[in-house]
Tab-separated table of C-alpha atoms in Angstrom:
chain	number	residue	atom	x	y	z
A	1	UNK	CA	25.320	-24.855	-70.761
A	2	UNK	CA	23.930	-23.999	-67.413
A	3	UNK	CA	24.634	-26.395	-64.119
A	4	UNK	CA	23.172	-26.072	-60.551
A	5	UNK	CA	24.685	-26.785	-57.432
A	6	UNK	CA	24.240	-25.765	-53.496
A	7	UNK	CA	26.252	-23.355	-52.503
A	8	UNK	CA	26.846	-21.131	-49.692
A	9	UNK	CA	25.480	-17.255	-50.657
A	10	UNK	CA	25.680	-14.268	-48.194
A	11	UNK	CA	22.898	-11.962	-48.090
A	12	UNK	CA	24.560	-9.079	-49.928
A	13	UNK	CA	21.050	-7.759	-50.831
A	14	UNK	CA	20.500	-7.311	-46.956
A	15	UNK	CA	23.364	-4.360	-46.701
A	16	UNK	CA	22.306	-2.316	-49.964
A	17	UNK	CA	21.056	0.238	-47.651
A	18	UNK	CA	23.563	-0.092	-45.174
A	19	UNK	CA	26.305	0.495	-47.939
A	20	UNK	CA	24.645	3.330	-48.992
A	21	UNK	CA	24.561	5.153	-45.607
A	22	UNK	CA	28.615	4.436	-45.155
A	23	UNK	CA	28.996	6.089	-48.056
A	24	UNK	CA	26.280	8.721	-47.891
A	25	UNK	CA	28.437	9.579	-44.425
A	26	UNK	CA	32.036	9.204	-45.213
A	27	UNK	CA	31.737	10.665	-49.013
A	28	UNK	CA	35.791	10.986	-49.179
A	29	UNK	CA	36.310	7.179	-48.270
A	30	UNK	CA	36.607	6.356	-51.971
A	31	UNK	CA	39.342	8.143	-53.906
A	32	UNK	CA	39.128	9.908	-56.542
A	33	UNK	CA	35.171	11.265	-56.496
A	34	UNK	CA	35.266	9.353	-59.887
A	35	UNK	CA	35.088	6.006	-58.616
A	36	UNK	CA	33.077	6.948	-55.527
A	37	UNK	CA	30.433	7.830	-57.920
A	38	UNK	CA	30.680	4.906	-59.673
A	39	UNK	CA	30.020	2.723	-56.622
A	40	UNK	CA	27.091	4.793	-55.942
A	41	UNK	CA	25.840	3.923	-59.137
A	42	UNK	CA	25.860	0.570	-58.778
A	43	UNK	CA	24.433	0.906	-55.287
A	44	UNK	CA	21.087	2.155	-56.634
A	45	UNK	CA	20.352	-1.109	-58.233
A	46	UNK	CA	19.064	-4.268	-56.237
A	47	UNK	CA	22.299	-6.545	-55.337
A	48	UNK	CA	21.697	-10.111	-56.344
A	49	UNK	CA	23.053	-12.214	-53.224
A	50	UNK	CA	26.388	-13.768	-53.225
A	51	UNK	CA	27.986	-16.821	-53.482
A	52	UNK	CA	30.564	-17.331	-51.142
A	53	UNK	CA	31.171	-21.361	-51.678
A	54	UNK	CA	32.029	-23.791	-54.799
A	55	UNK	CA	31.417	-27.727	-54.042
A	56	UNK	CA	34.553	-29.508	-52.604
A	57	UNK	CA	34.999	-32.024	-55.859
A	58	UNK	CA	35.387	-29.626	-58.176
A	59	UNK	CA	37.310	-27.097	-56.314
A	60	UNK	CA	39.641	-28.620	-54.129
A	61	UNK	CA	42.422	-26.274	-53.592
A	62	UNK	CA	40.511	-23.715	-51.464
A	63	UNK	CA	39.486	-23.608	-47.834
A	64	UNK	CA	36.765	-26.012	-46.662
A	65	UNK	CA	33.696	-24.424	-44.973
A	66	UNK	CA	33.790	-25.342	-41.348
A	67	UNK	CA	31.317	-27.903	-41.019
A	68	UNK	CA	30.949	-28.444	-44.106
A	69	UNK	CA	33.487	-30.918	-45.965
A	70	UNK	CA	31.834	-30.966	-49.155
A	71	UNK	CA	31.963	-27.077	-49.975
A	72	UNK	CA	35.015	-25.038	-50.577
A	73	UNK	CA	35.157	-21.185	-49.850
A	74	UNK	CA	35.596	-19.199	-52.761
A	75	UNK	CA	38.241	-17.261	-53.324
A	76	UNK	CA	35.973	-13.770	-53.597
A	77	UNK	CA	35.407	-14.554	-49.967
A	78	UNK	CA	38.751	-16.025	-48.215
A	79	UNK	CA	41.046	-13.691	-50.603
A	80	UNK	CA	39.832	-10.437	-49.012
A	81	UNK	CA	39.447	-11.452	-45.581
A	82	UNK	CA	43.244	-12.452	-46.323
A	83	UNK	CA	43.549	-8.128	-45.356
A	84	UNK	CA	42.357	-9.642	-41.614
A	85	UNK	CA	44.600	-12.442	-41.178
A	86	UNK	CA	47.504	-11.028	-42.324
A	87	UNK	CA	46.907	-8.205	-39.675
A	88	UNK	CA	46.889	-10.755	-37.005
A	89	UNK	CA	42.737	-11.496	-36.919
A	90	UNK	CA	41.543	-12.203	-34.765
A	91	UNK	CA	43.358	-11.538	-31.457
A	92	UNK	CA	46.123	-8.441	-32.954
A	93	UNK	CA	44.355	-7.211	-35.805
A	94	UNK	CA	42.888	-3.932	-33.707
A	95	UNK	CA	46.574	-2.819	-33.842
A	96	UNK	CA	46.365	-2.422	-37.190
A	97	UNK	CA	43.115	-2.333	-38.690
A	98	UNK	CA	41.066	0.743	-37.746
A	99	UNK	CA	43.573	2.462	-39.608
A	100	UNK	CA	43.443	-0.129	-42.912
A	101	UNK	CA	43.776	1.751	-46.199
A	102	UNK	CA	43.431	0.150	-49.651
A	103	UNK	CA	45.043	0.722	-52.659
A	104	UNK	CA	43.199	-1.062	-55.807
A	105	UNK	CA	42.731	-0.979	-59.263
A	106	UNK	CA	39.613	0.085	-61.110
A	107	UNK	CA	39.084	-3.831	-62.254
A	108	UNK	CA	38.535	-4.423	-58.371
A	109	UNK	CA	36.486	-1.952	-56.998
A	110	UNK	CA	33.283	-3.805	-56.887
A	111	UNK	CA	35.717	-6.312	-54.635
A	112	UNK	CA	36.932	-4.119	-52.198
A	113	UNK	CA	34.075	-1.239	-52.198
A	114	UNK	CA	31.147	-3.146	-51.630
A	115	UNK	CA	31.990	-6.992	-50.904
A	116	UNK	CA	34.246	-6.062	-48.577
A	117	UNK	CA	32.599	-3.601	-46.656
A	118	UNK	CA	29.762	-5.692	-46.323
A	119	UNK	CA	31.364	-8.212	-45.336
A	120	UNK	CA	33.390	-6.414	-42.618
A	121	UNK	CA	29.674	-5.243	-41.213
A	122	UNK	CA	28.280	-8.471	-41.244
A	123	UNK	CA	31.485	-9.788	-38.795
A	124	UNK	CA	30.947	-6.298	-36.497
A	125	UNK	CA	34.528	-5.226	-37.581
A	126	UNK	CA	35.633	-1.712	-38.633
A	127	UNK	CA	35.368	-0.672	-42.282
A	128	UNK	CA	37.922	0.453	-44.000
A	129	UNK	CA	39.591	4.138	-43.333
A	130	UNK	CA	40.111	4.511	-47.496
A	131	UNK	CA	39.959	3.294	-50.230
A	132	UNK	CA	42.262	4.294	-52.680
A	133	UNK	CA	41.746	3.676	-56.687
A	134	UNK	CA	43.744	3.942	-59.641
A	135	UNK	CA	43.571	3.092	-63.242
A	136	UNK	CA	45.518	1.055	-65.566
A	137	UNK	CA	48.575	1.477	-68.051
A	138	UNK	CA	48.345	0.636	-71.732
A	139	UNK	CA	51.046	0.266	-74.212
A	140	UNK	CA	51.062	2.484	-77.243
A	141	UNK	CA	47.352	2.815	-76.744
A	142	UNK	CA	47.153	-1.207	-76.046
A	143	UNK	CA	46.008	-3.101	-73.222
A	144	UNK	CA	48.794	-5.148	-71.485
A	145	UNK	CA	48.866	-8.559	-72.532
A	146	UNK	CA	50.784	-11.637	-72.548
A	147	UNK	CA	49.360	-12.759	-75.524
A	148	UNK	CA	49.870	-9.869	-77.445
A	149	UNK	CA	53.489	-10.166	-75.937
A	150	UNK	CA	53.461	-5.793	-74.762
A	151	UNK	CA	54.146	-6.450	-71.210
A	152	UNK	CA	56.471	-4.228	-69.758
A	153	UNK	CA	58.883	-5.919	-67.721
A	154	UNK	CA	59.808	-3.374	-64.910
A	155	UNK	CA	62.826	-4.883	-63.493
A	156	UNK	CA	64.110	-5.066	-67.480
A	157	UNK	CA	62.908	-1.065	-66.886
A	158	UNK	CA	64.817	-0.593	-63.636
A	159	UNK	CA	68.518	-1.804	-65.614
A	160	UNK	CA	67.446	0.507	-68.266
A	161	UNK	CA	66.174	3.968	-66.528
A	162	UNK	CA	67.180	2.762	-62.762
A	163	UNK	CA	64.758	1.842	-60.017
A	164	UNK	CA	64.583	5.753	-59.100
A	165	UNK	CA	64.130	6.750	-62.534
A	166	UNK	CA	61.260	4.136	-63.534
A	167	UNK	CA	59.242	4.990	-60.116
A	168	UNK	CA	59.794	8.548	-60.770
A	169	UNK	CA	58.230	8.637	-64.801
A	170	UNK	CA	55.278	6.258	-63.325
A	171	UNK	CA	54.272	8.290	-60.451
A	172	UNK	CA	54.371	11.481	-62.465
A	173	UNK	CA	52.669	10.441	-65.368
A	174	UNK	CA	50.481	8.070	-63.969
A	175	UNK	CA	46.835	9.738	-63.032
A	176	UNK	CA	44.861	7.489	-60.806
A	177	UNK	CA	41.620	9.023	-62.737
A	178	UNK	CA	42.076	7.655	-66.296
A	179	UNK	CA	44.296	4.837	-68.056
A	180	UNK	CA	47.855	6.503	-68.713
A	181	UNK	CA	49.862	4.854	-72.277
A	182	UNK	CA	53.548	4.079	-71.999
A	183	UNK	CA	56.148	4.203	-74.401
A	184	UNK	CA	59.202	4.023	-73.700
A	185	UNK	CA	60.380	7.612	-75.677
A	186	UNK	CA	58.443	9.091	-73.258
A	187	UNK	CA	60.515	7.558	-70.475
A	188	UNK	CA	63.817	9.237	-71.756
A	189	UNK	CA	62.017	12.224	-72.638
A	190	UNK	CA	60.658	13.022	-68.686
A	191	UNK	CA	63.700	11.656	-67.204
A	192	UNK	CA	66.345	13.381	-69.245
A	193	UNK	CA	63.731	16.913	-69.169
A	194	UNK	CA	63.233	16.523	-65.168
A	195	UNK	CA	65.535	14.762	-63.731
A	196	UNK	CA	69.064	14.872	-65.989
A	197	UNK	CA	68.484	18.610	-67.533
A	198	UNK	CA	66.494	20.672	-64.709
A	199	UNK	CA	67.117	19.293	-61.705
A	200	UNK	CA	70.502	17.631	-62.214
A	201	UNK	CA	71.841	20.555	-64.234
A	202	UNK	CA	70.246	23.546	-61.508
A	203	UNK	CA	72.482	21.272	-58.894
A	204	UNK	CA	75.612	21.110	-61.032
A	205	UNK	CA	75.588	24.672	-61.760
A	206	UNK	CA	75.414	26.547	-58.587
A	207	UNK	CA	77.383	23.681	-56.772
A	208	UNK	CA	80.363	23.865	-59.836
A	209	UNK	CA	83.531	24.668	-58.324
A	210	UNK	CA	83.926	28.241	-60.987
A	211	UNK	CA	80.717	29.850	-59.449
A	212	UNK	CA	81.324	28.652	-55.770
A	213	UNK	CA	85.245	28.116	-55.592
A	214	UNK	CA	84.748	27.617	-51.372
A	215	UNK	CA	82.940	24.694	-51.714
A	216	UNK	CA	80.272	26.097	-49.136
A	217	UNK	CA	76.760	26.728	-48.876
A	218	UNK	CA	77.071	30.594	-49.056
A	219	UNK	CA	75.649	33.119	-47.008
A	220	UNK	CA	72.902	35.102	-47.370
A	221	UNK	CA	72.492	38.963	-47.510
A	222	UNK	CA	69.142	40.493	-46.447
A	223	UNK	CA	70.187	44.099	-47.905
A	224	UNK	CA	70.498	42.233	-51.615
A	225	UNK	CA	67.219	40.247	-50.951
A	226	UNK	CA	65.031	42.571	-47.908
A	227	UNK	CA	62.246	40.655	-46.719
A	228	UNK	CA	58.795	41.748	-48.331
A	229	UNK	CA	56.107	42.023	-46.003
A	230	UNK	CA	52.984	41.478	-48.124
A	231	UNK	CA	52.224	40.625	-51.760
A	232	UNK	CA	51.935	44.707	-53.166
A	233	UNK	CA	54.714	45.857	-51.319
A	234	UNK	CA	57.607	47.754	-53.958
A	235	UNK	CA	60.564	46.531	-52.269
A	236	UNK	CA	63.228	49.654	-53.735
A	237	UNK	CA	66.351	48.882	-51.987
A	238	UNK	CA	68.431	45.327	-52.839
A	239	UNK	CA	68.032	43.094	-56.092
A	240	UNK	CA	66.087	41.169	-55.960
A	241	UNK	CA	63.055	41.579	-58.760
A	242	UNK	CA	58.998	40.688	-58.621
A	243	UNK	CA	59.917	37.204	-59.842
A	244	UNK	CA	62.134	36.698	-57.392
A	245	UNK	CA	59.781	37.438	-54.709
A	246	UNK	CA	57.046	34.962	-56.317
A	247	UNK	CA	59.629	32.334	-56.513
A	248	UNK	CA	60.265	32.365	-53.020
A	249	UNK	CA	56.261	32.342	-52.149
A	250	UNK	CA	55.842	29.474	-54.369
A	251	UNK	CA	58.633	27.328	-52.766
A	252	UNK	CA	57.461	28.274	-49.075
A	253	UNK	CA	53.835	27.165	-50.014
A	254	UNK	CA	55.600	24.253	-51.865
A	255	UNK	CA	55.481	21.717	-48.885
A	256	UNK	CA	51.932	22.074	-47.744
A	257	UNK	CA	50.854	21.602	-51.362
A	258	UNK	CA	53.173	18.222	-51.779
A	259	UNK	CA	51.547	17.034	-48.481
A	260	UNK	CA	48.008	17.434	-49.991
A	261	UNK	CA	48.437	16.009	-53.025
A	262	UNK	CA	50.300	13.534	-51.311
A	263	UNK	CA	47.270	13.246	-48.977
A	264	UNK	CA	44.746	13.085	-52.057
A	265	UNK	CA	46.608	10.057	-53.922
A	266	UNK	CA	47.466	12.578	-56.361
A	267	UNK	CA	51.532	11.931	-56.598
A	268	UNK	CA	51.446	13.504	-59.798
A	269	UNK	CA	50.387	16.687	-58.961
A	270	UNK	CA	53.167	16.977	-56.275
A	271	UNK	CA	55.482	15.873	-58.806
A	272	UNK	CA	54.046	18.592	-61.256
A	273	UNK	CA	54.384	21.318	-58.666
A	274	UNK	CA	58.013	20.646	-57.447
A	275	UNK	CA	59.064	20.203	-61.028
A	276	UNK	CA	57.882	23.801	-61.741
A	277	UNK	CA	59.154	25.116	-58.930
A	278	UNK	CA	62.636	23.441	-59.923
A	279	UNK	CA	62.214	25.341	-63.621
A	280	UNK	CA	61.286	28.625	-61.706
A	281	UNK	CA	64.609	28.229	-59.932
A	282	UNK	CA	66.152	27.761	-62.610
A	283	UNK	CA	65.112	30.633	-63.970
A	284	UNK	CA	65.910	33.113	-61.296
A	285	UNK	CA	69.543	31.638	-61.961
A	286	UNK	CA	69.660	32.493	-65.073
A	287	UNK	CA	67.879	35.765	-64.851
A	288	UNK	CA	71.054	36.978	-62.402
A	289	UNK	CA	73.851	35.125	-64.144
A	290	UNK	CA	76.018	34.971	-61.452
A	291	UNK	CA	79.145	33.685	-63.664
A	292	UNK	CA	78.732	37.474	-64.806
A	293	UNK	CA	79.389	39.116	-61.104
A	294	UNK	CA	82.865	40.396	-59.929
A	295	UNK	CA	83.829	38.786	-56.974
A	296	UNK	CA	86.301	41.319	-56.322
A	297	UNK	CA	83.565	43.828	-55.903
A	298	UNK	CA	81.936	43.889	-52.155
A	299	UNK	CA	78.261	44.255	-53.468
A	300	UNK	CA	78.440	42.168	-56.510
A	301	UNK	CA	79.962	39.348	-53.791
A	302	UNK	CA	77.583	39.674	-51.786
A	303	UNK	CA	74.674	39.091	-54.731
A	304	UNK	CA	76.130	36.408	-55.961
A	305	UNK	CA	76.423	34.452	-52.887
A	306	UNK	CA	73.072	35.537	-51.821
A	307	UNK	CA	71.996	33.881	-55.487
A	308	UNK	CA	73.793	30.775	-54.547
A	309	UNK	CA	72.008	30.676	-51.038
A	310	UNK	CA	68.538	31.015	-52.622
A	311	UNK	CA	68.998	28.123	-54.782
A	312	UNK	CA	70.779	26.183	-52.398
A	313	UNK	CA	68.100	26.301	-50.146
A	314	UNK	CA	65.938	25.699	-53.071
A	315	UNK	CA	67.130	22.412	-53.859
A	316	UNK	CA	67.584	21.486	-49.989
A	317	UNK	CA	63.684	21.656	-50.240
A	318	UNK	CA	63.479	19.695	-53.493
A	319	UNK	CA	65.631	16.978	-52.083
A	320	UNK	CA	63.317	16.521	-48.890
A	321	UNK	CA	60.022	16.520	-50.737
A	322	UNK	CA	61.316	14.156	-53.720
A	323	UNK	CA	62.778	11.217	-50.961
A	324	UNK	CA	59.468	9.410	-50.936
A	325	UNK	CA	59.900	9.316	-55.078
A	326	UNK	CA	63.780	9.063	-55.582
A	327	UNK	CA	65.487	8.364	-52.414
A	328	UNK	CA	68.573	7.569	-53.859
A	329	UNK	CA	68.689	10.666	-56.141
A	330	UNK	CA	67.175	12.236	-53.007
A	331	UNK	CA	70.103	11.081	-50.502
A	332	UNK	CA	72.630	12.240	-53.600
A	333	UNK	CA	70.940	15.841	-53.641
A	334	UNK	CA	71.266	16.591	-49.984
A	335	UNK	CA	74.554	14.516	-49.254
A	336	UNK	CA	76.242	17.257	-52.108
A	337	UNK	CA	74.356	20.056	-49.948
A	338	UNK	CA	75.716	18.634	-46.419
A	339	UNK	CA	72.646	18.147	-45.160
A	340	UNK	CA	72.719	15.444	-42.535
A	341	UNK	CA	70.650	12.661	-42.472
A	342	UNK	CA	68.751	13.597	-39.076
A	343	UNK	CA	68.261	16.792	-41.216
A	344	UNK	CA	66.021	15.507	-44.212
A	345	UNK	CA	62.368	15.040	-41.937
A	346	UNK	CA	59.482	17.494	-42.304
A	347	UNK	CA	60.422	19.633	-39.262
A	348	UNK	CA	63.898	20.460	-41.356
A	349	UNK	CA	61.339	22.134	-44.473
A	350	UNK	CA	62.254	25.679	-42.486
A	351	UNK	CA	62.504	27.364	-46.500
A	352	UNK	CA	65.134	30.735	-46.715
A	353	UNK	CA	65.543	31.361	-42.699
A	354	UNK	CA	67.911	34.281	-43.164
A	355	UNK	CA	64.790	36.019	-45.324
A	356	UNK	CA	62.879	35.566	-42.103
A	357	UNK	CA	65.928	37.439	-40.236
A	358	UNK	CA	66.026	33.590	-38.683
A	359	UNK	CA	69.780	31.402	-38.586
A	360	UNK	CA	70.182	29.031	-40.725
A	361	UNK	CA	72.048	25.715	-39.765
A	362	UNK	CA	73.145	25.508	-42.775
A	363	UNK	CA	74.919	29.025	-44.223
A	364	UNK	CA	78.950	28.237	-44.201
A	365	UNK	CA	78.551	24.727	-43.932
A	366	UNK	CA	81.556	22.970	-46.602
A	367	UNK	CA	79.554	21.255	-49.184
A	368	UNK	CA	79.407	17.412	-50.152
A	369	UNK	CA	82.551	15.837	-52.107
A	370	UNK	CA	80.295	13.946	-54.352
A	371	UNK	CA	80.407	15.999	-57.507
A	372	UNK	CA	79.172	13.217	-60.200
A	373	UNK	CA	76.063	14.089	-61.929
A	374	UNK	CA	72.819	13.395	-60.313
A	375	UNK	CA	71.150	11.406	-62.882
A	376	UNK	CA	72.927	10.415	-66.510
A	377	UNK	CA	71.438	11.112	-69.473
A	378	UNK	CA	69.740	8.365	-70.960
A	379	UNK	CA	70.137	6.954	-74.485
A	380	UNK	CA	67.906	5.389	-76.589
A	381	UNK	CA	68.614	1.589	-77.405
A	382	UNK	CA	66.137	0.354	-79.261
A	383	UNK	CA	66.469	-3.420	-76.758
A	384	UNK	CA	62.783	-2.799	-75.225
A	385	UNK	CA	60.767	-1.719	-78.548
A	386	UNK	CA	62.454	-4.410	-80.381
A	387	UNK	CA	61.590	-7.166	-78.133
A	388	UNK	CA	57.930	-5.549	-77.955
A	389	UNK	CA	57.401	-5.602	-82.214
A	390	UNK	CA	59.230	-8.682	-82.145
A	391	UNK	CA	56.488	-10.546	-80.084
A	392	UNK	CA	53.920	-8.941	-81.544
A	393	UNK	CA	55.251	-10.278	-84.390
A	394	UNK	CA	55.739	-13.845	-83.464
A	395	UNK	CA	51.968	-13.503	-82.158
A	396	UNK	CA	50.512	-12.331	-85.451
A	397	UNK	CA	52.374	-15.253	-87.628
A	398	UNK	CA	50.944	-17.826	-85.350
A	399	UNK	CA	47.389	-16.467	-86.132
């Protein structure tokens, strides 16, 4: 049945073009391209004006127009100017809102990529920097629910898989470009993979008191590893092989990648890249078995703590880049490796400084005394499937 009342509207229709120029000018504001295309879509169509106001007796919760007693604002209007007051509009808000950066999901775009920004140029203020999308999680190929009782509960998650461990499987697998299923297998599956078996087990195994006895993060030898000076250069003299050499190229480039990903809303690409770099390292332990050296021989000494080195600094690297992810597996990683916290910054991402004939602050130093393992393996209990069937259950009896 339709009804008709007065309302309030703001001339959206006005700032079509306007909208289109921002956008037309600043083609990176909305992130991923996906969604920024979408909005230009929608842009090429005429915008039917807005209403901004409901009338005061039947919506009496909401802010009253000023001036106007009998009209309440509505809540697509005084929610997102909420950004503003909460940044101290209007006398402190130019502290923080030139740089104001959204992060949304796809069921709010419309909102915050044209309602917003229109609004914001119809007050004269400063449009937002970015504006940052991502898509939505289903459950076994289900939309979340309440009614269909599927909801993941993540602080249920966090006793399960730990804070760390949840934030880490969402961030990898979740890709802001397309809607991402959960299960929890797949949970234990990533975690125990990336976190439990690679980067857990690369930690225990060149920080295990048989293959480094001292305790210390060993020394480097540039006669086992010489420094290559360009891609096709044979390097004949020392040990180290081709792979070694790409390993190391990967893992210097490794923080500059991280950043732009990081930089792109892509987390999961970082993620993807440090991982491999974490199963390369692992590799290049393997590929040198260093349990197999004589320790009693000068050269084979020197090899294997020059193998130790690599992947110490290795995982010093890891440790930095993950803290954003898993700072308390982070803090575990680099407390074992003595690196101090003043140490863990940016500035500290100086990768294999004895390769570069450079000191390194760290060769000698007596390792951490924390030697528990870095994330335990997780078992499968059955508790958060069997609540899930159980109210989907419940829901399809009552039908």
């Amino acid at each position: 049945e339709w009804t008709k009342e007065d309302n309030y509207m703001f001339r959206l229709s006005s700032f079509r073009p306007l909208l289109l120029e921002w956008l037309k000018n600043n083609q990176q504001v909305i992130y991923p391209e996906k969604f920024y295309h979408i909005v230009v879509h929608w842009l090429q169509d005429e915008m039917p004006d807005l209403s901004v106001s409901r009338q005061r007796n039947r919506l009496k919760w909401g802010i009253p127009v000023p001036g106007d007693s009998t009209q309440t604002i509505y809540v697509r209007l005084d929610a997102l100017v909420n950004y503003l007051t909460v940044a101290g509009y209007p006398q402190d808000h130019s502290y923080w809102w030139p740089a104001a950066h959204h992060v949304v999901g796809k069921d709010i775009l419309k909102f915050h990529a044209i309602y917003w920004p229109a609004f914001l140029m119809a007050a004269g203020l400063h449009l937002p920097k970015q504006i940052y999308v991502h898509s939505h999680w289903t459950v076994n190929g289900q939309k979340m629910s309440k009614s269909l009782g599927n909801v993941v509960d993540p602080l249920e998650r966090f006793s399960a898989y730990t804070a760390d461990g949840f934030r880490y499987f969402l961030l990898r697998q979740g890709v802001p470009d397309t809607d991402c299923d959960y299960y929890d297998d797949k949970v234990l599956k990533v975690l125990n993979a990336e976190l439990t078996d690679s980067l857990g087990g690369l930690l225990n195994r060149c920080t295990g008191t048989n293959i480094n006895p001292d305790q210390i993060y060993s020394r480097f030898s540039n006669h086992c590893f010489p420094k290559r000076h360009h891609e096709h250069q044979v390097v004949c003299l020392g040990r180290a092989t081709t792979e070694d050499y790409k390993l190391i190229e990967l893992v210097e480039r490794l923080p500059l990648d991280v950043k732009r990903h990081f930089d792109e809303f892509r987390i999961y690409k970082a993620l993807e890249a440090i991982n491999l770099c974490v199963r390369l390292t692992n590799a290049f332990f393997h590929r040198h078995a260093p349990w197999k050296l004589d320790r009693e021989n000068a050269a084979d000494r020197s090899w294997l703590e020059t193998i130790l080195h690599v992947t110490l600094e290795c995982l010093r690297v890891y440790g930095i880049l993950l803290q954003p992810v898993v700072p308390t597996i982070a803090d575990k990683l680099l407390s074992r490796l003595a690196v101090n916290l003043h140490e863990r910054d940016w500035r500290w991402l100086n990768f294999l400084a004895r390769y570069h004939n450079n000191e390194c602050l760290f060769e000698g130093r007596k390792l951490g005394t924390d030697t528990g393992l870095l994330f335990n393996r997780l078992e499968r209990t059955n508790t958060a499937d069997r609540k899930t069937q159980r109210n989907a259950r419940k829901r399809s009896s009552h039908k």
